[in-house]
mmCIF file of C-alpha atoms in Angstrom:
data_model
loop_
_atom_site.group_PDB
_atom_site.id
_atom_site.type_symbol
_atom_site.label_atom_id
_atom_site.label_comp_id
_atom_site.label_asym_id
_atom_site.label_seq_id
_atom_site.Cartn_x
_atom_site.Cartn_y
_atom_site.Cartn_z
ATOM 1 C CA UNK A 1 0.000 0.000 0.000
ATOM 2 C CA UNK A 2 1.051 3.252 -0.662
ATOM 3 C CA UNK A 3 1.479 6.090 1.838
ATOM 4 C CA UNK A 4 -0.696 8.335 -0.336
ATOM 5 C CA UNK A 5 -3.678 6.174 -0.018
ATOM 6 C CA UNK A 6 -5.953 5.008 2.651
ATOM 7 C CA UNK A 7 -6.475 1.372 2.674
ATOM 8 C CA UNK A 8 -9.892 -0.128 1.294
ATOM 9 C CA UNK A 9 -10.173 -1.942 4.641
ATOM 10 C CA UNK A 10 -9.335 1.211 6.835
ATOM 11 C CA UNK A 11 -11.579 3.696 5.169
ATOM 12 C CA UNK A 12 -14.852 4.766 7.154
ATOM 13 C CA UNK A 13 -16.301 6.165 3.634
ATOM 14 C CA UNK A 14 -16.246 2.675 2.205
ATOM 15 C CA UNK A 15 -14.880 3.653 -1.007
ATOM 16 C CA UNK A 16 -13.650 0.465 -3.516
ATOM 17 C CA UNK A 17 -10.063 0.837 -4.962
ATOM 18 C CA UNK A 18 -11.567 0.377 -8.782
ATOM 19 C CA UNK A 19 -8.159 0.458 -10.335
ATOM 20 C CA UNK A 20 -7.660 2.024 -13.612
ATOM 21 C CA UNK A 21 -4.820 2.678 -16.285
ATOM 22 C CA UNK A 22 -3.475 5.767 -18.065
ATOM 23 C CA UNK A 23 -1.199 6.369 -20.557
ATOM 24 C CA UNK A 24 1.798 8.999 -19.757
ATOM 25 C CA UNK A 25 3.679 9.681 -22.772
ATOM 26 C CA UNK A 26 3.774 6.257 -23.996
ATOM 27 C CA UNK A 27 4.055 5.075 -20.679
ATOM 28 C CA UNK A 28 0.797 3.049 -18.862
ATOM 29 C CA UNK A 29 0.994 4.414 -15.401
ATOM 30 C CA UNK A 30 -1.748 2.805 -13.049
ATOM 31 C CA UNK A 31 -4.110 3.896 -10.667
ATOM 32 C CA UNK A 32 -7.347 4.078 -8.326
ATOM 33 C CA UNK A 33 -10.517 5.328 -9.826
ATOM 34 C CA UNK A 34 -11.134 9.201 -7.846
ATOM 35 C CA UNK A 35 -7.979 9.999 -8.243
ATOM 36 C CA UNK A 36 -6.356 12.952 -10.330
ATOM 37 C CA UNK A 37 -4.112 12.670 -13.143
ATOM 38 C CA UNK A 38 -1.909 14.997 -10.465
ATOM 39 C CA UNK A 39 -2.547 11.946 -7.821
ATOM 40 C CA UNK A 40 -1.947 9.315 -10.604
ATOM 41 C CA UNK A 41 1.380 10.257 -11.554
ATOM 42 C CA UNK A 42 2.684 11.108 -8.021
ATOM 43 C CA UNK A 43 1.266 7.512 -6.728
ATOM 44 C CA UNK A 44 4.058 6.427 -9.831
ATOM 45 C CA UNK A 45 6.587 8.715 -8.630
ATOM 46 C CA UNK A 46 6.785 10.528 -11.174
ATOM 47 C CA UNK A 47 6.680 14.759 -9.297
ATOM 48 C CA UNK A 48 7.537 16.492 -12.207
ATOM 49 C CA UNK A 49 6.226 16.145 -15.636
ATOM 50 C CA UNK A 50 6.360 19.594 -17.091
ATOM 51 C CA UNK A 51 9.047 22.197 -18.140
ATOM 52 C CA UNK A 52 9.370 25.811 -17.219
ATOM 53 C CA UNK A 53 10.213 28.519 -19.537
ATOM 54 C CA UNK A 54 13.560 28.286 -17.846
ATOM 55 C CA UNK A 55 13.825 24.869 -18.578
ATOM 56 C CA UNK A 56 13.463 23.814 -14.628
ATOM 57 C CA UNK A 57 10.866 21.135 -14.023
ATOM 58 C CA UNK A 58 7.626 21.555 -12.401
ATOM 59 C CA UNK A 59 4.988 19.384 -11.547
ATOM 60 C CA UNK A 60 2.263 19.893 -8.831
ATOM 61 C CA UNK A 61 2.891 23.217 -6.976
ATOM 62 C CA UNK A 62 -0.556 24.355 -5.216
ATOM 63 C CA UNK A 63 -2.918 21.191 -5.738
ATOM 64 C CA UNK A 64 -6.055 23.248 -6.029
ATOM 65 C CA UNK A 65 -5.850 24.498 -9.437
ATOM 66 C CA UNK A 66 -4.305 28.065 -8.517
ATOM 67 C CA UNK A 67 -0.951 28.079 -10.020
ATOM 68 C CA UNK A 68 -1.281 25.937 -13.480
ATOM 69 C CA UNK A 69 2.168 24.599 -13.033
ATOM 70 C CA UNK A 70 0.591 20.725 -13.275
ATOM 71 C CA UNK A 71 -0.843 21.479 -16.911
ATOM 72 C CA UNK A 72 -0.783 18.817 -19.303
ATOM 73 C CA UNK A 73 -2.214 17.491 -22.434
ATOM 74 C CA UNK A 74 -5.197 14.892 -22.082
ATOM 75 C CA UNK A 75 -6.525 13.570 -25.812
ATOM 76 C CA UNK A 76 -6.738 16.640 -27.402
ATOM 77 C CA UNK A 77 -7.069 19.024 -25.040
ATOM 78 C CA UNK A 78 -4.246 21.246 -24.259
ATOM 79 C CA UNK A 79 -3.966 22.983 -20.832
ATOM 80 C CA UNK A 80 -5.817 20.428 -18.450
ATOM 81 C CA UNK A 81 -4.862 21.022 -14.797
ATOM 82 C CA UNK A 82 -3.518 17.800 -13.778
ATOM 83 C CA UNK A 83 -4.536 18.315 -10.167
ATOM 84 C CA UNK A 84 -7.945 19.117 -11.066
ATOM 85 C CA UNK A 85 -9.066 16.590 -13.953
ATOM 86 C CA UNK A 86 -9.771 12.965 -12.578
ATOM 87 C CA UNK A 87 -8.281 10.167 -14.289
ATOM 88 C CA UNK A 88 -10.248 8.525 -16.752
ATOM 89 C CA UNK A 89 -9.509 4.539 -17.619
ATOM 90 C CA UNK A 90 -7.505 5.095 -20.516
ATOM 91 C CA UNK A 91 -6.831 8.344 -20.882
ATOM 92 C CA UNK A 92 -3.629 9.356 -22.937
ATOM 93 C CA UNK A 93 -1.888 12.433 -21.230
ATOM 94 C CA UNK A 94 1.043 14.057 -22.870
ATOM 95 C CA UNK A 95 3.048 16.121 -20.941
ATOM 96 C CA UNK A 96 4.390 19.668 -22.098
ATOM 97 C CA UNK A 97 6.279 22.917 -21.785
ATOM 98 C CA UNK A 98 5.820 26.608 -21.516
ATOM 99 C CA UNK A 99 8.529 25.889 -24.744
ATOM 100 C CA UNK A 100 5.712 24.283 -26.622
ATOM 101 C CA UNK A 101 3.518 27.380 -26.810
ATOM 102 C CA UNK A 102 5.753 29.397 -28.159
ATOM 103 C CA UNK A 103 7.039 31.369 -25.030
ATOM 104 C CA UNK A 104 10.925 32.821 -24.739
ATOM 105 C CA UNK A 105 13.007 30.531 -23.556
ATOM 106 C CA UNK A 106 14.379 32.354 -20.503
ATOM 107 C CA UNK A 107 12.468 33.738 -17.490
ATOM 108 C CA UNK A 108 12.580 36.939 -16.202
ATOM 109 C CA UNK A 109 14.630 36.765 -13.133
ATOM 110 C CA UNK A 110 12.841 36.925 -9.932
ATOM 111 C CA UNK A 111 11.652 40.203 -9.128
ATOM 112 C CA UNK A 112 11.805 41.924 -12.739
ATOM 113 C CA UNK A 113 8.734 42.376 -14.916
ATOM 114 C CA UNK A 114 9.074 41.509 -18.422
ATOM 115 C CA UNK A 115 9.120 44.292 -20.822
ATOM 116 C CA UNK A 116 11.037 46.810 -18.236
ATOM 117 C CA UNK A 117 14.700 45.489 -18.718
ATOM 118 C CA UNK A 118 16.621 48.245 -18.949
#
């Protein structure tokens, strides 16, 4: 059992572990049915599945759907929040980059707007 989950035997809700399988680019990562995509791929160890503009990874920052630094690409729909989607049986997620969109490749350092370098 994983430390992330509460046992089917243990939990007063009476919730089933229905498991369920997604693809990660390529990849079949497994899971419970309830969890997110976000809660999918950490149960796998996988923490970071995205790239900053910078280049530095990122995966799940806030876990609410505040910060958009979980976003991936589920079918064909760009953008998902990974902590806030469910998983799906099935579901194909492709992970991506602020590089994909078309965004400069470096980030402004901390503290500095864009646009007002000197």
């Amino acid at each position: 059992m994983s430390p992330r989950r509460v046992s089917a035997g243990s939990d007063a809700v009476g919730r089933q572990e229905l498991p369920l399988r997604i693809t990660v680019d390529g990849e079949p990562v497994d899971g419970i049915a309830g969890q997110t995509i976000a809660g999918v791929m950490l149960a796998a160890d996988r923490l970071a599945w995205r790239q900053g503009r910078s280049g530095a990874p990122r995966g799940v920052f806030c876990g609410i759907g505040v910060c958009f630094d979980c976003l991936v690409t589920v079918g064909e729909d760009r953008d998902v929040r990974a902590c806030r989607r469910r998983a799906r049986d099935g579901d194909v997620v492709t992970t991506q980059s602020r590089r994909d969109a078309g965004s400069p490749e470096v980030e402004p350092h901390a503290g500095e707007l864009p646009g007002t370098e000197d």
